[in-house]
Short mmCIF file of C-alpha atoms in Angstrom, two decimals:
data_model
loop_
_atom_site.label_atom_id
_atom_site.label_comp_id
_atom_site.label_asym_id
_atom_site.label_seq_id
_atom_site.Cartn_x
_atom_site.Cartn_y
_atom_site.Cartn_z
CA UNK A 1 0.00 0.00 0.00
CA UNK A 2 1.42 3.39 -0.98
CA UNK A 3 1.43 5.97 1.80
CA UNK A 4 0.51 9.58 1.21
CA UNK A 5 3.18 10.91 3.60
CA UNK A 6 6.48 9.96 5.19
CA UNK A 7 5.58 11.04 8.75
CA UNK A 8 2.42 12.25 10.46
CA UNK A 9 2.57 13.94 13.86
CA UNK A 10 -0.83 13.18 15.40
CA UNK A 11 -2.86 15.25 17.81
CA UNK A 12 -0.17 17.71 18.98
CA UNK A 13 -0.64 21.37 19.81
CA UNK A 14 0.72 22.87 16.58
CA UNK A 15 2.02 26.41 17.07
CA UNK A 16 3.31 28.66 14.29
CA UNK A 17 4.61 32.01 15.64
CA UNK A 18 4.57 33.77 12.27
CA UNK A 19 0.83 33.30 11.62
CA UNK A 20 -0.33 32.79 15.20
CA UNK A 21 -1.78 29.37 14.27
CA UNK A 22 -2.41 27.44 17.50
CA UNK A 23 -4.53 24.29 17.26
CA UNK A 24 -4.53 20.68 18.36
CA UNK A 25 -4.29 18.92 15.03
CA UNK A 26 -2.08 16.79 12.80
CA UNK A 27 0.98 17.69 10.73
CA UNK A 28 2.25 15.65 7.78
CA UNK A 29 5.74 15.52 6.27
CA UNK A 30 6.78 14.33 2.82
CA UNK A 31 10.15 14.60 1.10
CA UNK A 32 11.64 16.75 3.85
CA UNK A 33 8.87 19.36 3.71
CA UNK A 34 5.63 20.05 5.57
CA UNK A 35 2.89 18.66 3.32
CA UNK A 36 -0.24 19.35 5.37
CA UNK A 37 -1.36 20.92 8.65
CA UNK A 38 -4.77 20.46 10.24
CA UNK A 39 -7.37 17.87 9.26
CA UNK A 40 -6.50 15.83 6.16
CA UNK A 41 -6.79 12.37 4.69
CA UNK A 42 -3.90 10.00 4.14
CA UNK A 43 -1.51 7.67 5.88
CA UNK A 44 2.22 7.64 6.57
CA UNK A 45 5.11 5.23 6.87
CA UNK A 46 5.61 6.53 10.41
CA UNK A 47 3.07 8.02 12.79
CA UNK A 48 4.06 9.86 15.96
CA UNK A 49 1.58 10.38 18.77
CA UNK A 50 2.08 13.99 19.89
CA UNK A 51 -0.89 14.08 22.27
CA UNK A 52 -0.18 16.55 25.08
CA UNK A 53 2.96 17.84 23.38
CA UNK A 54 3.88 21.13 21.73
CA UNK A 55 4.71 20.91 18.01
CA UNK A 56 6.73 24.00 17.08
CA UNK A 57 9.26 25.14 14.49
CA UNK A 58 12.79 24.08 15.37
CA UNK A 59 14.75 26.88 17.00
CA UNK A 60 17.17 29.09 15.06
CA UNK A 61 20.37 30.00 16.92
CA UNK A 62 22.13 33.00 15.34
CA UNK A 63 25.09 32.87 17.69
CA UNK A 64 26.64 29.43 18.18
CA UNK A 65 30.41 28.93 18.27
CA UNK A 66 30.39 25.14 18.70
CA UNK A 67 30.02 24.14 15.02
CA UNK A 68 30.81 20.43 15.44
CA UNK A 69 28.98 17.12 15.64
CA UNK A 70 29.17 17.20 19.45
CA UNK A 71 27.81 20.74 19.59
CA UNK A 72 24.96 19.84 17.22
CA UNK A 73 23.91 16.89 19.33
CA UNK A 74 23.77 18.89 22.54
CA UNK A 75 21.86 21.70 20.86
CA UNK A 76 19.39 19.21 19.40
CA UNK A 77 18.21 18.45 22.94
CA UNK A 78 17.81 22.21 23.36
CA UNK A 79 15.31 22.26 20.47
CA UNK A 80 17.70 23.83 17.92
CA UNK A 81 17.52 22.79 14.26
CA UNK A 82 19.69 25.54 12.70
CA UNK A 83 22.91 26.70 14.39
CA UNK A 84 24.90 29.60 12.91
CA UNK A 85 28.33 31.11 13.66
CA UNK A 86 27.57 34.76 13.00
CA UNK A 87 29.21 36.91 15.70
CA UNK A 88 32.77 35.80 14.88
CA UNK A 89 32.35 34.00 11.56
CA UNK A 90 35.01 32.29 9.46
CA UNK A 91 37.58 32.94 6.73
CA UNK A 92 38.08 31.65 4.11
CA UNK A 93 34.33 31.10 3.97
CA UNK A 94 34.29 28.68 1.00
CA UNK A 95 36.83 26.45 2.75
CA UNK A 96 34.83 26.54 5.99
CA UNK A 97 31.66 25.35 4.25
CA UNK A 98 33.61 22.65 2.40
CA UNK A 99 35.04 21.38 5.67
CA UNK A 100 31.65 21.30 7.38
CA UNK A 101 30.15 19.37 4.46
CA UNK A 102 32.54 16.51 5.27
CA UNK A 103 31.24 16.28 8.85
CA UNK A 104 28.07 14.34 9.80
CA UNK A 105 26.30 17.53 10.90
CA UNK A 106 22.95 16.85 12.56
CA UNK A 107 21.76 20.48 12.35
CA UNK A 108 21.69 23.09 9.62
CA UNK A 109 24.77 25.28 9.78
CA UNK A 110 26.26 28.48 8.42
CA UNK A 111 28.73 31.30 9.04
CA UNK A 112 29.34 35.00 8.64
CA UNK A 113 32.49 36.48 7.11
CA UNK A 114 35.00 37.05 9.90
CA UNK A 115 36.07 40.70 9.84
CA UNK A 116 38.43 40.11 12.75
CA UNK A 117 40.30 37.31 10.94
CA UNK A 118 40.67 39.55 7.91
CA UNK A 119 42.07 42.19 10.24
CA UNK A 120 44.47 39.77 11.92
CA UNK A 121 45.69 38.51 8.53
CA UNK A 122 46.21 42.06 7.26
CA UNK A 123 48.28 42.93 10.33
CA UNK A 124 50.32 39.73 9.88
CA UNK A 125 49.11 38.07 13.08
CA UNK A 126 47.64 34.90 11.51
CA UNK A 127 47.42 32.92 8.29
CA UNK A 128 43.84 32.43 7.15
CA UNK A 129 43.04 28.74 7.59
CA UNK A 130 39.47 27.39 7.79
CA UNK A 131 40.75 24.13 9.29
CA UNK A 132 41.48 26.09 12.50
CA UNK A 133 38.35 26.39 14.63
CA UNK A 134 37.12 30.02 14.77
CA UNK A 135 37.47 30.09 18.55
CA UNK A 136 41.12 29.01 18.29
CA UNK A 137 41.61 31.70 15.64
CA UNK A 138 40.11 34.20 18.08
CA UNK A 139 42.85 33.35 20.58
CA UNK A 140 45.65 33.40 18.02
CA UNK A 141 47.87 36.40 17.36
CA UNK A 142 48.45 37.41 20.98
CA UNK A 143 52.23 37.78 20.50
CA UNK A 144 51.69 41.14 18.83
CA UNK A 145 48.38 42.82 19.58
CA UNK A 146 48.63 45.62 17.00
CA UNK A 147 45.67 44.03 15.15
CA UNK A 148 43.63 44.68 18.31
CA UNK A 149 44.88 48.06 19.48
CA UNK A 150 45.89 49.97 16.35
CA UNK A 151 43.88 51.78 13.69
CA UNK A 152 44.31 50.46 10.16
CA UNK A 153 45.95 52.57 7.48
CA UNK A 154 43.93 53.29 4.31
CA UNK A 155 45.81 50.51 2.52
CA UNK A 156 45.20 48.07 5.37
CA UNK A 157 41.53 48.99 5.48
CA UNK A 158 41.19 48.20 1.77
CA UNK A 159 42.79 44.80 2.38
CA UNK A 160 40.48 44.04 5.33
CA UNK A 161 37.42 45.02 3.30
CA UNK A 162 38.62 42.82 0.43
CA UNK A 163 38.88 39.80 2.75
CA UNK A 164 35.35 40.36 4.01
CA UNK A 165 33.97 40.98 0.53
CA UNK A 166 35.38 37.64 -0.63
CA UNK A 167 33.68 35.97 2.31
CA UNK A 168 30.34 37.45 1.28
CA UNK A 169 30.91 36.36 -2.32
CA UNK A 170 31.56 32.84 -0.99
CA UNK A 171 28.17 32.72 0.73
CA UNK A 172 28.71 34.20 4.19
CA UNK A 173 25.52 35.22 6.00
CA UNK A 174 26.55 38.76 6.81
CA UNK A 175 29.64 40.04 8.59
CA UNK A 176 30.89 38.97 12.01
CA UNK A 177 32.02 42.18 13.70
CA UNK A 178 33.35 41.48 17.24
CA UNK A 179 34.70 45.01 17.65
CA UNK A 180 35.30 44.44 21.36
CA UNK A 181 38.29 42.24 20.56
CA UNK A 182 39.84 44.90 18.31
CA UNK A 183 38.74 48.21 19.85
CA UNK A 184 41.58 49.97 18.07
CA UNK A 185 39.66 49.76 14.80
CA UNK A 186 38.65 53.27 13.82
CA UNK A 187 35.28 54.61 12.74
CA UNK A 188 36.54 55.00 9.16
CA UNK A 189 37.21 51.25 8.99
CA UNK A 190 33.88 50.44 10.64
CA UNK A 191 32.04 52.72 8.20
CA UNK A 192 33.69 51.01 5.22
CA UNK A 193 32.71 47.59 6.57
CA UNK A 194 29.16 48.81 7.16
CA UNK A 195 29.03 50.21 3.63
CA UNK A 196 29.97 46.74 2.41
CA UNK A 197 27.21 45.19 4.53
CA UNK A 198 24.68 47.61 3.06
CA UNK A 199 25.91 46.88 -0.47
CA UNK A 200 25.30 43.16 0.03
CA UNK A 201 22.08 43.62 2.05
CA UNK A 202 23.81 41.61 4.78
CA UNK A 203 23.62 42.21 8.54
CA UNK A 204 26.60 42.85 10.75
CA UNK A 205 26.70 40.79 13.94
CA UNK A 206 28.39 43.02 16.43
CA UNK A 207 30.16 42.65 19.74
CA UNK A 208 30.29 46.22 21.02
CA UNK A 209 33.66 47.97 21.10
CA UNK A 210 33.95 48.72 24.81
CA UNK A 211 33.07 46.91 28.05
CA UNK A 212 32.79 49.52 30.76
CA UNK A 213 30.21 51.08 33.04
CA UNK A 214 32.03 54.43 33.04
CA UNK A 215 33.09 56.93 30.39
CA UNK A 216 35.15 57.36 28.34
CA UNK A 217 34.68 54.29 26.16
CA UNK A 218 31.69 52.94 28.06
CA UNK A 219 29.17 50.36 26.90
CA UNK A 220 26.71 53.20 26.30
CA UNK A 221 29.33 54.88 24.11
CA UNK A 222 29.55 51.64 22.10
CA UNK A 223 25.81 51.38 21.56
CA UNK A 224 25.54 54.99 20.45
CA UNK A 225 28.38 54.34 18.01
CA UNK A 226 26.66 51.28 16.52
CA UNK A 227 23.32 53.04 16.25
CA UNK A 228 25.09 55.92 14.55
CA UNK A 229 26.68 53.54 12.04
CA UNK A 230 23.24 52.13 11.24
CA UNK A 231 21.90 55.60 10.61
CA UNK A 232 24.92 56.82 8.64
CA UNK A 233 25.46 53.78 6.41
CA UNK A 234 22.08 52.04 6.34
CA UNK A 235 23.70 48.79 7.48
CA UNK A 236 21.65 46.40 9.60
CA UNK A 237 23.46 46.31 12.94
CA UNK A 238 22.54 43.20 14.92
CA UNK A 239 23.90 43.61 18.44
CA UNK A 240 24.96 40.33 20.05
CA UNK A 241 24.38 39.32 23.67
CA UNK A 242 22.61 42.42 24.97
CA UNK A 243 22.82 40.88 28.46
CA UNK A 244 26.60 40.51 28.78
CA UNK A 245 28.16 43.42 26.89
CA UNK A 246 25.96 45.98 28.64
CA UNK A 247 27.23 44.94 32.09
CA UNK A 248 25.35 47.11 34.62
CA UNK A 249 24.10 49.56 31.97
CA UNK A 250 21.46 47.22 30.54
CA UNK A 251 18.56 49.52 31.41
CA UNK A 252 20.05 52.54 29.65
CA UNK A 253 21.15 50.46 26.66
CA UNK A 254 17.65 49.02 26.23
CA UNK A 255 16.27 52.58 26.12
CA UNK A 256 18.76 53.50 23.39
CA UNK A 257 18.00 50.46 21.26
CA UNK A 258 14.25 51.07 21.54
CA UNK A 259 14.58 54.72 20.52
CA UNK A 260 16.68 53.70 17.51
CA UNK A 261 14.11 51.12 16.45
CA UNK A 262 11.24 53.57 16.97
CA UNK A 263 12.98 55.85 14.47
CA UNK A 264 13.10 53.02 11.95
CA UNK A 265 16.84 52.37 12.17
CA UNK A 266 17.95 48.81 11.24
CA UNK A 267 19.06 47.74 14.72
CA UNK A 268 18.21 44.37 16.28
CA UNK A 269 19.50 42.47 19.26
CA UNK A 270 19.64 39.15 21.10
CA UNK A 271 20.32 37.79 24.60
CA UNK A 272 20.82 34.55 26.49
CA UNK A 273 19.34 33.73 29.93
CA UNK A 274 22.57 33.54 31.95
CA UNK A 275 24.51 36.06 34.00
CA UNK A 276 27.78 34.44 32.98
CA UNK A 277 29.63 35.01 29.72
CA UNK A 278 32.50 33.14 28.09
CA UNK A 279 35.41 34.05 25.85
CA UNK A 280 39.12 33.41 25.25
CA UNK A 281 41.56 34.24 28.05
CA UNK A 282 43.55 36.46 25.67
CA UNK A 283 40.66 38.92 25.19
CA UNK A 284 42.29 42.34 25.46
CA UNK A 285 39.68 43.89 27.75
CA UNK A 286 40.84 41.68 30.64
CA UNK A 287 44.24 43.44 30.54
CA UNK A 288 42.80 46.93 31.05
CA UNK A 289 44.73 48.30 34.10
CA UNK A 290 41.44 49.76 35.33
CA UNK A 291 39.42 46.59 34.62
CA UNK A 292 37.84 46.29 38.08
CA UNK A 293 36.74 49.92 38.28
CA UNK A 294 35.47 50.07 34.69
CA UNK A 295 33.50 46.80 34.76
CA UNK A 296 32.48 46.57 38.42
CA UNK A 297 33.82 43.01 38.40
CA UNK A 298 36.64 41.36 40.31
CA UNK A 299 39.14 39.06 38.63
CA UNK A 300 37.88 36.29 40.92
CA UNK A 301 34.65 36.37 38.88
CA UNK A 302 36.64 35.00 35.91
CA UNK A 303 37.10 31.23 35.77
CA UNK A 304 39.13 28.95 33.50
CA UNK A 305 36.62 26.55 31.97
CA UNK A 306 38.88 23.49 31.71
CA UNK A 307 39.88 23.38 35.39
CA UNK A 308 37.63 25.96 37.19
CA UNK A 309 40.62 28.05 38.31
CA UNK A 310 39.48 31.45 39.64
CA UNK A 311 41.92 34.24 38.84
CA UNK A 312 43.59 36.22 41.59
CA UNK A 313 44.40 39.31 39.56
CA UNK A 314 45.71 40.83 36.34
CA UNK A 315 49.12 39.17 36.63
CA UNK A 316 47.48 35.77 37.06
CA UNK A 317 45.48 36.34 33.87
CA UNK A 318 48.59 37.50 32.01
CA UNK A 319 50.33 34.26 32.95
CA UNK A 320 47.36 32.20 31.70
CA UNK A 321 47.20 34.03 28.36
CA UNK A 322 50.94 33.53 27.87
CA UNK A 323 50.59 29.80 28.56
CA UNK A 324 47.67 29.30 26.14
CA UNK A 325 45.93 32.33 24.61
CA UNK A 326 43.15 30.10 23.20
CA UNK A 327 42.05 28.87 26.65
CA UNK A 328 38.38 29.54 27.36
CA UNK A 329 37.14 31.39 30.44
CA UNK A 330 33.78 32.13 32.00
CA UNK A 331 33.01 35.58 33.38
CA UNK A 332 30.35 35.66 36.13
CA UNK A 333 29.31 39.28 35.62
CA UNK A 334 25.81 39.02 37.19
CA UNK A 335 24.75 37.04 40.26
CA UNK A 336 21.14 36.37 39.26
CA UNK A 337 20.53 33.79 41.98
CA UNK A 338 21.38 36.03 44.93
CA UNK A 339 20.87 39.57 43.64
CA UNK A 340 17.37 40.74 42.69
CA UNK A 341 18.69 43.79 40.83
CA UNK A 342 20.96 41.59 38.74
CA UNK A 343 17.97 39.37 37.95
CA UNK A 344 15.93 42.40 36.90
CA UNK A 345 18.70 43.59 34.57
CA UNK A 346 19.06 40.18 32.96
CA UNK A 347 15.29 40.03 32.47
CA UNK A 348 15.32 43.39 30.68
CA UNK A 349 17.63 41.96 28.03
CA UNK A 350 16.07 38.50 27.70
CA UNK A 351 12.46 39.71 27.54
CA UNK A 352 13.18 42.74 25.34
CA UNK A 353 10.27 42.94 22.82
CA UNK A 354 11.40 41.91 19.37
CA UNK A 355 14.73 40.58 20.63
CA UNK A 356 15.92 37.08 19.77
CA UNK A 357 17.19 34.34 22.03
CA UNK A 358 20.67 33.22 20.98
CA UNK A 359 22.97 30.93 22.93
CA UNK A 360 26.53 32.15 22.28
CA UNK A 361 27.24 28.42 22.70
CA UNK A 362 30.92 27.61 23.20
CA UNK A 363 32.80 24.64 21.72
CA UNK A 364 33.29 21.49 23.77
CA UNK A 365 36.85 21.33 25.06
CA UNK A 366 39.10 18.61 26.44
CA UNK A 367 40.89 18.79 29.79
CA UNK A 368 44.01 20.15 28.07
CA UNK A 369 41.99 23.03 26.59
CA UNK A 370 41.90 21.68 23.02
CA UNK A 371 38.59 21.59 21.15
CA UNK A 372 36.86 18.21 21.07
CA UNK A 373 36.10 16.99 17.55
CA UNK A 374 35.03 13.41 18.37
CA UNK A 375 31.81 11.54 17.70
CA UNK A 376 31.28 9.84 21.07
CA UNK A 377 27.78 9.82 22.56
CA UNK A 378 27.04 10.52 25.35
CA UNK A 379 29.74 13.16 25.42
CA UNK A 380 32.78 12.17 27.49
CA UNK A 381 32.49 13.24 31.13
CA UNK A 382 35.71 15.27 31.03
CA UNK A 383 34.46 17.79 28.44
CA UNK A 384 33.57 21.38 29.31
CA UNK A 385 31.97 24.35 27.55
CA UNK A 386 29.31 26.56 29.20
CA UNK A 387 25.80 25.56 30.35
CA UNK A 388 24.42 27.75 27.55
CA UNK A 389 25.95 25.27 25.08
CA UNK A 390 23.45 22.73 26.41
CA UNK A 391 20.40 24.52 27.70
CA UNK A 392 19.80 28.10 26.51
CA UNK A 393 16.40 27.67 24.85
CA UNK A 394 15.02 25.12 27.31
CA UNK A 395 16.13 27.32 30.21
CA UNK A 396 14.45 30.35 28.65
CA UNK A 397 11.15 28.51 28.09
CA UNK A 398 11.22 26.88 31.52
CA UNK A 399 11.91 30.11 33.38
CA UNK A 400 9.94 32.65 31.40
CA UNK A 401 6.92 30.62 30.30
CA UNK A 402 6.32 27.81 32.75
CA UNK A 403 7.74 29.04 36.04
CA UNK A 404 7.68 32.84 36.03
CA UNK A 405 5.07 33.57 33.33
CA UNK A 406 6.81 36.68 32.02
CA UNK A 407 5.33 36.03 28.55
CA UNK A 408 2.93 33.64 26.78
CA UNK A 409 4.30 30.58 25.03
CA UNK A 410 3.65 31.89 21.51
CA UNK A 411 5.63 35.06 22.17
CA UNK A 412 8.48 33.05 23.65
CA UNK A 413 8.54 30.70 20.66
CA UNK A 414 8.72 33.70 18.35
CA UNK A 415 11.91 34.82 20.10
CA UNK A 416 13.42 31.40 19.29
CA UNK A 417 12.20 31.14 15.69
CA UNK A 418 10.65 33.84 13.53
CA UNK A 419 12.36 36.83 15.17
CA UNK A 420 15.90 35.55 14.54
CA UNK A 421 14.77 34.51 11.06
CA UNK A 422 13.76 38.11 10.29
CA UNK A 423 17.32 39.21 11.05
CA UNK A 424 18.86 37.15 8.24
CA UNK A 425 16.22 36.06 5.74
CA UNK A 426 16.68 39.08 3.46
CA UNK A 427 20.18 37.85 2.63
CA UNK A 428 19.69 34.11 3.28
CA UNK A 429 16.44 33.18 1.46
CA UNK A 430 16.65 29.55 2.61
CA UNK A 431 15.54 30.73 6.05
CA UNK A 432 12.17 31.73 4.60
CA UNK A 433 11.34 28.02 4.38
CA UNK A 434 12.37 27.42 8.00
CA UNK A 435 11.06 28.33 11.48
CA UNK A 436 7.50 28.05 10.19
CA UNK A 437 4.91 25.29 10.44
CA UNK A 438 3.28 25.97 7.10
CA UNK A 439 2.74 23.87 4.01
CA UNK A 440 5.78 23.86 1.75
CA UNK A 441 8.22 24.82 4.50
CA UNK A 442 11.14 22.64 5.53
CA UNK A 443 10.29 20.05 8.16
CA UNK A 444 12.56 21.46 10.87
CA UNK A 445 10.37 20.68 13.87
CA UNK A 446 10.70 20.33 17.63
CA UNK A 447 8.13 18.36 19.65
CA UNK A 448 8.40 18.93 23.40
CA UNK A 449 6.60 18.49 26.70
CA UNK A 450 6.27 21.94 28.24
CA UNK A 451 5.63 20.47 31.69
CA UNK A 452 8.97 18.62 31.80
CA UNK A 453 11.08 20.84 29.54
CA UNK A 454 14.20 21.92 31.42
CA UNK A 455 17.90 22.59 31.13
CA UNK A 456 20.06 20.26 33.22
CA UNK A 457 23.55 21.64 32.64
CA UNK A 458 25.18 23.79 35.30
CA UNK A 459 28.64 25.23 35.91
CA UNK A 460 29.97 22.02 37.44
CA UNK A 461 28.37 19.61 34.94
CA UNK A 462 28.03 21.41 31.63
CA UNK A 463 27.47 18.42 29.33
CA UNK A 464 24.10 17.30 30.60
CA UNK A 465 21.55 17.31 27.73
CA UNK A 466 18.30 19.12 28.37
CA UNK A 467 15.09 17.18 29.09
CA UNK A 468 11.66 17.49 27.51
CA UNK A 469 12.40 17.43 23.77
CA UNK A 470 10.65 14.25 22.68
CA UNK A 471 11.26 14.53 18.93
CA UNK A 472 13.44 16.72 16.75
CA UNK A 473 13.30 16.61 12.96
CA UNK A 474 15.73 18.36 10.61
CA UNK A 475 14.79 18.50 6.93
CA UNK A 476 12.23 15.78 7.64
CA UNK A 477 14.72 13.36 9.23
CA UNK A 478 14.47 12.36 12.88
CA UNK A 479 17.43 13.44 15.03
CA UNK A 480 15.75 12.81 18.40
CA UNK A 481 13.16 10.01 18.67
CA UNK A 482 11.24 9.43 21.89
CA UNK A 483 13.80 11.52 23.77
CA UNK A 484 16.83 9.64 22.47
CA UNK A 485 19.47 10.73 19.98
CA UNK A 486 19.65 9.03 16.62
CA UNK A 487 23.46 8.90 16.45
CA UNK A 488 23.49 8.07 12.74
CA UNK A 489 21.38 11.07 11.76
CA UNK A 490 23.21 13.73 9.75
CA UNK A 491 20.53 15.72 7.88
CA UNK A 492 22.06 19.16 8.43
CA UNK A 493 22.41 21.37 5.36
CA UNK A 494 24.39 24.56 4.74
CA UNK A 495 22.67 27.93 4.96
CA UNK A 496 24.33 30.53 2.74
CA UNK A 497 23.88 34.10 1.62
CA UNK A 498 21.80 34.30 -1.52
CA UNK A 499 21.05 30.55 -1.66
CA UNK A 500 17.36 29.71 -1.79
#
């Protein structure tokens, strides 16, 4: 007997944030696409009972540094079906995509063009090599920090722009612009990069230039600068991790972003539901002689991920960066468990209307600090990353929908799906077929139990998969079935600029 469909999800609560569709009904999949939603005739080779479960579009993560099989698998349990490296990016972009295509990627993947790698290469700090993980490239070049602290000459600026332009030509989804790691870059260079973004109708994914609660060069200064670049060049400035780069100025920064948006400026933002950030130990802002006064944070709030060492001061951090500049650290900048004001500030960024949820997920690292590239499942016990690499979206839904009721489920799902899609779909048309439960769209679907959905990872056990995702389908193929990973599943496809 021939079946009409490949898979039918029966009797789930089907929720589509773009249209507001919210009904208990069936959803059918055929050939990797959604074939029918609602009441329809036909049978399928596989039927899944979704009674009592939420059927939603798979989540789109704009800001995920993991980009490996291990990272995909952990994010699958977090409801993610598309995971993109956009804040940093990669160069050469064509080589990066070619390398990913050889990996059994479970989730859809993509990258921005890495402005900072173009800058490092122009200053002679690195050789461009897509076989080096972007996070390791972020830590490279610490022997001579001119690429970070010095303004580029006109000739150097042309070379940097040329590197980024080639990345866009090779399919990069916008421009990764982590200005905070190269604050020496001048406004002339930033304006030229933004002109390029406008030319290609591609967003910039920005880490603000300065991390400080006090002027000069405060976080507020950085936001005003980015908003000004949006107005002056027309470039879409997507501001990454509103929660962490604003430090204690979140309230003022939110006001500035809202005013910019109210004026029609192309400014968007994202946040993750943690008061702890992560980066490489060689990040220049840690070496600011006035770090404690400018950030309101003690060095003891900074922790080496691989061994949980808490730093005793600037000299201790200098020693660590000299030993291995690619080592990853966590920065506990807000104490949301013990401080109500810190919780309020984090909430302002996470619940910001129109803002996306994005994980800033870190790679999984071995005990020696090297990045894990293996295929073992479950992940080895000795691996570390950040809890956000495992549980960003489930934590957000658990806290803000089920436990604290700061927003309805549909609004929360929009922040995980259609809102991040709106950031990139003008330059990446393939996204228009994703994050939607509509006929003809790609079958990237998460099926979860809202009553049991929860993150399980914490800062002592980071590699615990989240609970509550019962099924996850990517391009119509099952990655999670009845709460268990299908280790042979590798349906992830590349997402590129201009590719439909």
